[in-house]
N, C-alpha and C. Protein backbone atom coordinates (compact mmCIF):
# COMPACT_ATOMS: atom_id res chain seq x y z
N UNK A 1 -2.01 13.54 -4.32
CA UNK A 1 -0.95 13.37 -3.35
C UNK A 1 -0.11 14.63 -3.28
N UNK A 2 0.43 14.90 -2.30
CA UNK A 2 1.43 15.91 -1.79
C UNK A 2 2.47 15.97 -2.71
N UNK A 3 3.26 16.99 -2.86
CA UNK A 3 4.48 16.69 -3.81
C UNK A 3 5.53 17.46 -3.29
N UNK A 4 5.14 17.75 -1.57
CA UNK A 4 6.44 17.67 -0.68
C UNK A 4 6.20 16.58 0.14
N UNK A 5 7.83 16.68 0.84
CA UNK A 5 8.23 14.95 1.76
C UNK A 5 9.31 14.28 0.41
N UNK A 6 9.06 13.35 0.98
CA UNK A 6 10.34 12.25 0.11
C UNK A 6 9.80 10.90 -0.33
N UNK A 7 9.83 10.65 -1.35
CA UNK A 7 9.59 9.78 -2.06
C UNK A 7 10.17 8.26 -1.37
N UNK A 8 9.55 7.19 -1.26
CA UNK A 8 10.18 6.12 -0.32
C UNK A 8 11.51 5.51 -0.91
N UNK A 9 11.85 5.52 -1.59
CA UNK A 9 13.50 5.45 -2.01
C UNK A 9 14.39 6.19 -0.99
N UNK A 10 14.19 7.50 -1.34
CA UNK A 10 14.64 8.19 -0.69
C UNK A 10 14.80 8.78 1.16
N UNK A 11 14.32 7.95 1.30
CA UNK A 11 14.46 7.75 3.26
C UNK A 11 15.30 6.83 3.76
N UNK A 12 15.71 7.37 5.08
CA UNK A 12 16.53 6.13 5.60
C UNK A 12 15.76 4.86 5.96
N UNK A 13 16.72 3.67 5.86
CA UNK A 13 16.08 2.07 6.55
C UNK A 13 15.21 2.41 7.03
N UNK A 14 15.52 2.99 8.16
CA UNK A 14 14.19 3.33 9.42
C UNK A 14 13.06 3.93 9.07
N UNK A 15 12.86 5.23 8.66
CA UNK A 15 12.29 5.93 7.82
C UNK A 15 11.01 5.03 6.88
N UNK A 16 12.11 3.73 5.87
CA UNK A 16 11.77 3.20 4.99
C UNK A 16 10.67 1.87 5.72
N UNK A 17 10.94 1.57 6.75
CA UNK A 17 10.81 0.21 7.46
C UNK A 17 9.29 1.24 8.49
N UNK A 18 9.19 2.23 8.78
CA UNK A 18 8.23 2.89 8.83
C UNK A 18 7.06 3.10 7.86
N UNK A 19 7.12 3.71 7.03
CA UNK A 19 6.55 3.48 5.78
C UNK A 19 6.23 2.38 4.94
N UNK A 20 6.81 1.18 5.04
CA UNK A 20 6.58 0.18 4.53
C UNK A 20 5.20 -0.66 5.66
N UNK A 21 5.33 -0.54 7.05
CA UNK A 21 4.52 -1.17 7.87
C UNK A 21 3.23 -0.43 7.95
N UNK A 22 3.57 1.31 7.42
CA UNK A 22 1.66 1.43 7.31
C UNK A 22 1.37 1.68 6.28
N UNK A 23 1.79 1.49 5.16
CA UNK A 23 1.59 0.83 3.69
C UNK A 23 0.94 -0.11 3.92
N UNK A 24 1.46 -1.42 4.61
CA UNK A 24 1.02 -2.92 4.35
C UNK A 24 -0.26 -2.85 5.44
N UNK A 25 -0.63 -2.07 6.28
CA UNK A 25 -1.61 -1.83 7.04
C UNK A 25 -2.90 -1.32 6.28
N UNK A 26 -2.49 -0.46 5.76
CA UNK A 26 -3.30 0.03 4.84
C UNK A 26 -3.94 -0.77 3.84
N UNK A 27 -3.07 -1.57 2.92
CA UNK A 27 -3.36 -2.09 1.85
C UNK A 27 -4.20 -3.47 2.44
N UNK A 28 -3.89 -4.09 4.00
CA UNK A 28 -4.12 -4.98 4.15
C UNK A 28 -5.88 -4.54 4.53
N UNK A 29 -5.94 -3.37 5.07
CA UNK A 29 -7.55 -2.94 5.42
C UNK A 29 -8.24 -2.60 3.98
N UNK A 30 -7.83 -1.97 2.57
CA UNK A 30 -8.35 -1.86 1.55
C UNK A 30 -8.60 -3.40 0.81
N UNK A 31 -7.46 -4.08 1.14
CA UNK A 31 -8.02 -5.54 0.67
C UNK A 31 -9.07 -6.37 1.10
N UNK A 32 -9.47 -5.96 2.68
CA UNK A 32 -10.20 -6.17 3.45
C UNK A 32 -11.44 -6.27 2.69
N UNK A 33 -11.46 -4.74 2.33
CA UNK A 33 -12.45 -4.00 2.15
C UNK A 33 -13.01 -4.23 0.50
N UNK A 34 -12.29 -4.83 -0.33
CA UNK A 34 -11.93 -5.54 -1.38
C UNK A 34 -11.89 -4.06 -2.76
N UNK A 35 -11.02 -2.78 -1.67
CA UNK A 35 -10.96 -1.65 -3.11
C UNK A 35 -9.58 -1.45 -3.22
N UNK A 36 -8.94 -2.31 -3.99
CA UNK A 36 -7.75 -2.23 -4.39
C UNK A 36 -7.64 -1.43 -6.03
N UNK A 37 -8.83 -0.92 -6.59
CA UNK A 37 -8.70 -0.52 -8.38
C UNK A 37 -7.73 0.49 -8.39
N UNK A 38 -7.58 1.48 -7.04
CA UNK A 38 -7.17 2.57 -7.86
C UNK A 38 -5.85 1.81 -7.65
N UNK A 39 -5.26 1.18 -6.66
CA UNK A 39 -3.29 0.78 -6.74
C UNK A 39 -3.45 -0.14 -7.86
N UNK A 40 -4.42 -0.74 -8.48
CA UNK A 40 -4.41 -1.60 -10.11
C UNK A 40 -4.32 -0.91 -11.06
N UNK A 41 -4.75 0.50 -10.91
CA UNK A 41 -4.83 1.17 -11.99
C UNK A 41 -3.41 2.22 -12.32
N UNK A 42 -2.42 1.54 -10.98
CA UNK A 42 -1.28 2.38 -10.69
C UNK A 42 0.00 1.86 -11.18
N UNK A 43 -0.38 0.41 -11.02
CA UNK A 43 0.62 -0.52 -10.70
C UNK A 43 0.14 -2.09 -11.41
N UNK A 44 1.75 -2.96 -11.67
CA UNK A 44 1.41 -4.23 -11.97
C UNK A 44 0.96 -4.81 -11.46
N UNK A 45 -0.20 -5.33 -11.93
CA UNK A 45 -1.24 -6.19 -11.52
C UNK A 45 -0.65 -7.57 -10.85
N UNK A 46 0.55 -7.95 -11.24
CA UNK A 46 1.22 -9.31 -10.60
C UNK A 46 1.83 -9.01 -9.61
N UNK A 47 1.90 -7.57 -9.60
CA UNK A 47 2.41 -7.34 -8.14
C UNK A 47 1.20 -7.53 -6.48
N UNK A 48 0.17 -7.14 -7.23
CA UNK A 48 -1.07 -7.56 -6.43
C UNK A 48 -1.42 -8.57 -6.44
N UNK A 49 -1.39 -9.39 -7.61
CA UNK A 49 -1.95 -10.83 -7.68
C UNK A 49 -0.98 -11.49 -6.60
N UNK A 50 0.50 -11.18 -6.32
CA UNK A 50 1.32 -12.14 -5.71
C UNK A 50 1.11 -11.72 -3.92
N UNK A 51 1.01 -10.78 -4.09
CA UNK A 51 0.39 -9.67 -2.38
C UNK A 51 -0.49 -10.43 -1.90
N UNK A 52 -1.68 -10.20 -2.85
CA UNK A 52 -3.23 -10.80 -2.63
C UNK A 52 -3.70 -12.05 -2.56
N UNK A 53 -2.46 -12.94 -2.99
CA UNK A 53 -2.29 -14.63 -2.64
C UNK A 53 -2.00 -15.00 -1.79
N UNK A 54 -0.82 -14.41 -1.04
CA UNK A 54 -0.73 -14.43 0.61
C UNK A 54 -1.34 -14.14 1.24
N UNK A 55 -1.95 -13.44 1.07
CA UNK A 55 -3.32 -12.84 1.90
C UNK A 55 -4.58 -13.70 2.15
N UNK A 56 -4.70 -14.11 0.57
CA UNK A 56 -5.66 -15.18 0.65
C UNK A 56 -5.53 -16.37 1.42
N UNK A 57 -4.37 -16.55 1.45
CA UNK A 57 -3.83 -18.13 1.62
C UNK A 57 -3.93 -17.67 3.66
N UNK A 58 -4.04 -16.60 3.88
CA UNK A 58 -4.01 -16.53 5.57
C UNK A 58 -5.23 -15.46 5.96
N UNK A 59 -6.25 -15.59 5.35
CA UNK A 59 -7.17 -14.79 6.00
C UNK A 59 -7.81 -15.14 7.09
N UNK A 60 -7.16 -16.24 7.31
CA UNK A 60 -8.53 -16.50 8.63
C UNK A 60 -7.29 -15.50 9.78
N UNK A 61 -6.53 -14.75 9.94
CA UNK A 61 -6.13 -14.28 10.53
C UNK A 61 -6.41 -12.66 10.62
N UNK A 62 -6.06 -12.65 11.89
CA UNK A 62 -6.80 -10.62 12.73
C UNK A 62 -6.02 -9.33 11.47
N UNK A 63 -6.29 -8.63 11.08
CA UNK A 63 -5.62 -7.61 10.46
C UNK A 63 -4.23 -7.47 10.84
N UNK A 64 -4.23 -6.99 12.25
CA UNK A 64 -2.72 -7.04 12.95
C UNK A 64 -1.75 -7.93 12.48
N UNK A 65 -1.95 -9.26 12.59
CA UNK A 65 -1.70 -10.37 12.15
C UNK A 65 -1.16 -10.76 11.08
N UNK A 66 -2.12 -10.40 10.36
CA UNK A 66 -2.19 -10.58 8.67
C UNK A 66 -1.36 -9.81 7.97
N UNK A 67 -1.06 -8.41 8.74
CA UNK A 67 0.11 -7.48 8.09
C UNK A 67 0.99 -7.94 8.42
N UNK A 68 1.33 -8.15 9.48
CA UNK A 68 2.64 -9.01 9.86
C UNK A 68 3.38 -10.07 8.92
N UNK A 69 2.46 -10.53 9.05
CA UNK A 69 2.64 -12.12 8.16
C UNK A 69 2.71 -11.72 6.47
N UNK A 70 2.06 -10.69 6.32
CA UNK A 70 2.36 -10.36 5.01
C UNK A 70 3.64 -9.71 4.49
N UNK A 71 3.87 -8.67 6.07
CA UNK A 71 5.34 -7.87 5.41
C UNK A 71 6.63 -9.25 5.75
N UNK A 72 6.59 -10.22 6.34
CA UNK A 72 7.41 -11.40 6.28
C UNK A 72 7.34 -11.76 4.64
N UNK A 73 6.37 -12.01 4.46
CA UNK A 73 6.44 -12.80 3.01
C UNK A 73 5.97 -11.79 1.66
N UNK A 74 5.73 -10.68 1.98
CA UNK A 74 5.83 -9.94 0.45
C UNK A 74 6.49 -8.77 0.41
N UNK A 75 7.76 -8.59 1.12
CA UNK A 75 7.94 -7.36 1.68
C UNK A 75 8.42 -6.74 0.58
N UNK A 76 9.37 -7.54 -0.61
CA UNK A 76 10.11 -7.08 -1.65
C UNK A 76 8.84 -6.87 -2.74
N UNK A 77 7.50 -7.05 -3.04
CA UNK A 77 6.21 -6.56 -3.77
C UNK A 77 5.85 -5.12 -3.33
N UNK A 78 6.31 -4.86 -2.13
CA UNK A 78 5.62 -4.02 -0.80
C UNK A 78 6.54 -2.83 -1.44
N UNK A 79 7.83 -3.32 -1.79
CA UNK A 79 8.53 -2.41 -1.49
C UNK A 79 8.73 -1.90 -3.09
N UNK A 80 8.53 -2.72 -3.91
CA UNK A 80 8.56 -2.29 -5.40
C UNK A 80 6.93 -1.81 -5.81
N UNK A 81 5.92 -1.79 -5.12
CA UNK A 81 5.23 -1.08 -5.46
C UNK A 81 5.13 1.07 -4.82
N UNK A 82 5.84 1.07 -3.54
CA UNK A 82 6.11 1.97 -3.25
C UNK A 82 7.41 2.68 -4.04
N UNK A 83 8.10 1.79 -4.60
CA UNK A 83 9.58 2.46 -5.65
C UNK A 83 8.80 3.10 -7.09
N UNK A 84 7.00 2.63 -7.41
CA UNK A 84 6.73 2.75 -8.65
C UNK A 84 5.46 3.84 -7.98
N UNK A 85 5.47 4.68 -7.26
CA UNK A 85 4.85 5.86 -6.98
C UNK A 85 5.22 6.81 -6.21
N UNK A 86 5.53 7.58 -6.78
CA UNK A 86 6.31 8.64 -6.66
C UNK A 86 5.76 9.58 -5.99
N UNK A 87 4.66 9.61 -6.03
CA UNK A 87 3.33 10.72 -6.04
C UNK A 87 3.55 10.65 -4.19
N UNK A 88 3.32 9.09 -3.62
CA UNK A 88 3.60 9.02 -2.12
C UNK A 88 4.23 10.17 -1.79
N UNK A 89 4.53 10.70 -0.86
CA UNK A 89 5.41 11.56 0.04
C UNK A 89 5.66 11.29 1.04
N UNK A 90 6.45 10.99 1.93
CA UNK A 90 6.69 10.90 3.47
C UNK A 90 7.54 11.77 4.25
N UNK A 91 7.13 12.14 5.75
CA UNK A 91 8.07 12.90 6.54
C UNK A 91 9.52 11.85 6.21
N UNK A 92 10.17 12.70 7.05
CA UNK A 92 11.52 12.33 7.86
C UNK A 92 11.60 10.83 8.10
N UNK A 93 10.61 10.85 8.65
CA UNK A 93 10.49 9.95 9.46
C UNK A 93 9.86 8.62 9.31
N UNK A 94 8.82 8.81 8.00
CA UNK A 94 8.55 7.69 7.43
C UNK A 94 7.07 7.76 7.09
N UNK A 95 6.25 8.25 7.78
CA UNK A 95 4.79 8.40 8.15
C UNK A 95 4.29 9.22 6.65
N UNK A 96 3.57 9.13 5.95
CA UNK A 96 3.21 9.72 4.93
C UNK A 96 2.89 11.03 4.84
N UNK A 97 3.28 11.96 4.06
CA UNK A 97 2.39 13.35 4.37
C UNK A 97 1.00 13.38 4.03
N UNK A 98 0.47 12.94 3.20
CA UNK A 98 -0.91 12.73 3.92
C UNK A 98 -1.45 11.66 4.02
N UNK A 99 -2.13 11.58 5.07
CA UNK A 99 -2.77 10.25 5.37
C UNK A 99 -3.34 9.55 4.37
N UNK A 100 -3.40 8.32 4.39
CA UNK A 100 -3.73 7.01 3.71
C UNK A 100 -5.15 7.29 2.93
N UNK A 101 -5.43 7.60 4.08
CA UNK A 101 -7.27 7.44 3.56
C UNK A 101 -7.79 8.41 2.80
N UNK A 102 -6.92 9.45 3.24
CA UNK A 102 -7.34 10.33 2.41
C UNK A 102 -7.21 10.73 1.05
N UNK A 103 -5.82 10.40 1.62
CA UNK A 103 -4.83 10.08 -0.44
C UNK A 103 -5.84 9.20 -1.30
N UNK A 104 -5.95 7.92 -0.92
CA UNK A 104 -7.13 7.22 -1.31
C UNK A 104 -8.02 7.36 -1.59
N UNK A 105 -9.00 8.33 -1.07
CA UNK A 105 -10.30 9.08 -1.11
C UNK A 105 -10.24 9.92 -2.44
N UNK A 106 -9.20 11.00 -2.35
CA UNK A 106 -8.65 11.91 -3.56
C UNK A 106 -8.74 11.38 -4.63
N UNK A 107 -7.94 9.43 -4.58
CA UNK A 107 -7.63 9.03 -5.69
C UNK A 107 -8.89 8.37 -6.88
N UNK A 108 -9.75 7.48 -5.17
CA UNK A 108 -10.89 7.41 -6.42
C UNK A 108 -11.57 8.50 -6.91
N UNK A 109 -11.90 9.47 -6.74
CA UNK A 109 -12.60 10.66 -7.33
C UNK A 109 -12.06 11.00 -8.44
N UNK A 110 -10.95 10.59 -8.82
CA UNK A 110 -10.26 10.76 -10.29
C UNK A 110 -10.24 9.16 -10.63
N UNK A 111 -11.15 8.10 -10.36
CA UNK A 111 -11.05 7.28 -11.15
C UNK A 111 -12.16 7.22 -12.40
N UNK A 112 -12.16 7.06 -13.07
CA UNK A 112 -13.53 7.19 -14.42
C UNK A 112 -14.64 6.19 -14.49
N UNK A 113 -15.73 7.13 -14.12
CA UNK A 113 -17.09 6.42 -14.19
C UNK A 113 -17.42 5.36 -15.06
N UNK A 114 -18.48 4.53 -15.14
CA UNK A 114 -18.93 3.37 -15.50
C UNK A 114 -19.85 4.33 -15.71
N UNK A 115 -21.00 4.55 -17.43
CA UNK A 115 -22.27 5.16 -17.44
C UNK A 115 -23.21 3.68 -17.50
């Protein structure tokens, strides 16, 4: 991750309320996708277990949807897992300095093989 931009504490509401909606976009397409190890390997696991129960409990719903409904009901998980990585960066404005996928991409390549 970048280690310019601002750490999500540190942004305004708006800023913060930016960043929080393509966080939960994100996380809601990696859950999708069922590769959540490296934010397990980041973060409390009950913080995902309680994320990933709402999720469960409404999957028959569209992605769009499903983030929605998730930042209603886990927004304070949402928001204490972004207070416990620092590494994030975001503009001004809220949007991450680097993109999602890619940060992601970076991250598993430093996760440790299975021989």
């Amino acid at each position: 991750m970048s280690t310019e931009g601002k750490s999500y504490q540190d942004l305004s509401a708006d800023a913060q309320a930016t960043a929080l909606k393509s966080f939960i976009a994100f996380y809601v397409d990696q859950y999708k996708r069922e590769s959540l190890e490296i934010l397990g390997s980041e973060v409390d696991n009950g913080l995902i277990s309680s994320i990933n129960e709402i999720l469960d409990q409404n999957s028959f719903m569209g992605r769009g949807e499903l983030a929605a409904e998730s930042l209603r009901l886990s927004k304070p998980y949402y928001e204490e897992i972004l207070a416990k990585l620092p590494a994030i960066k975001f503009t001004d404005d809220g949007e991450p300095v680097e993109d999602w996928q890619t940060a992601w991409e970076s991250q598993e390549e430093e996760l440790p093989t299975e021989d």
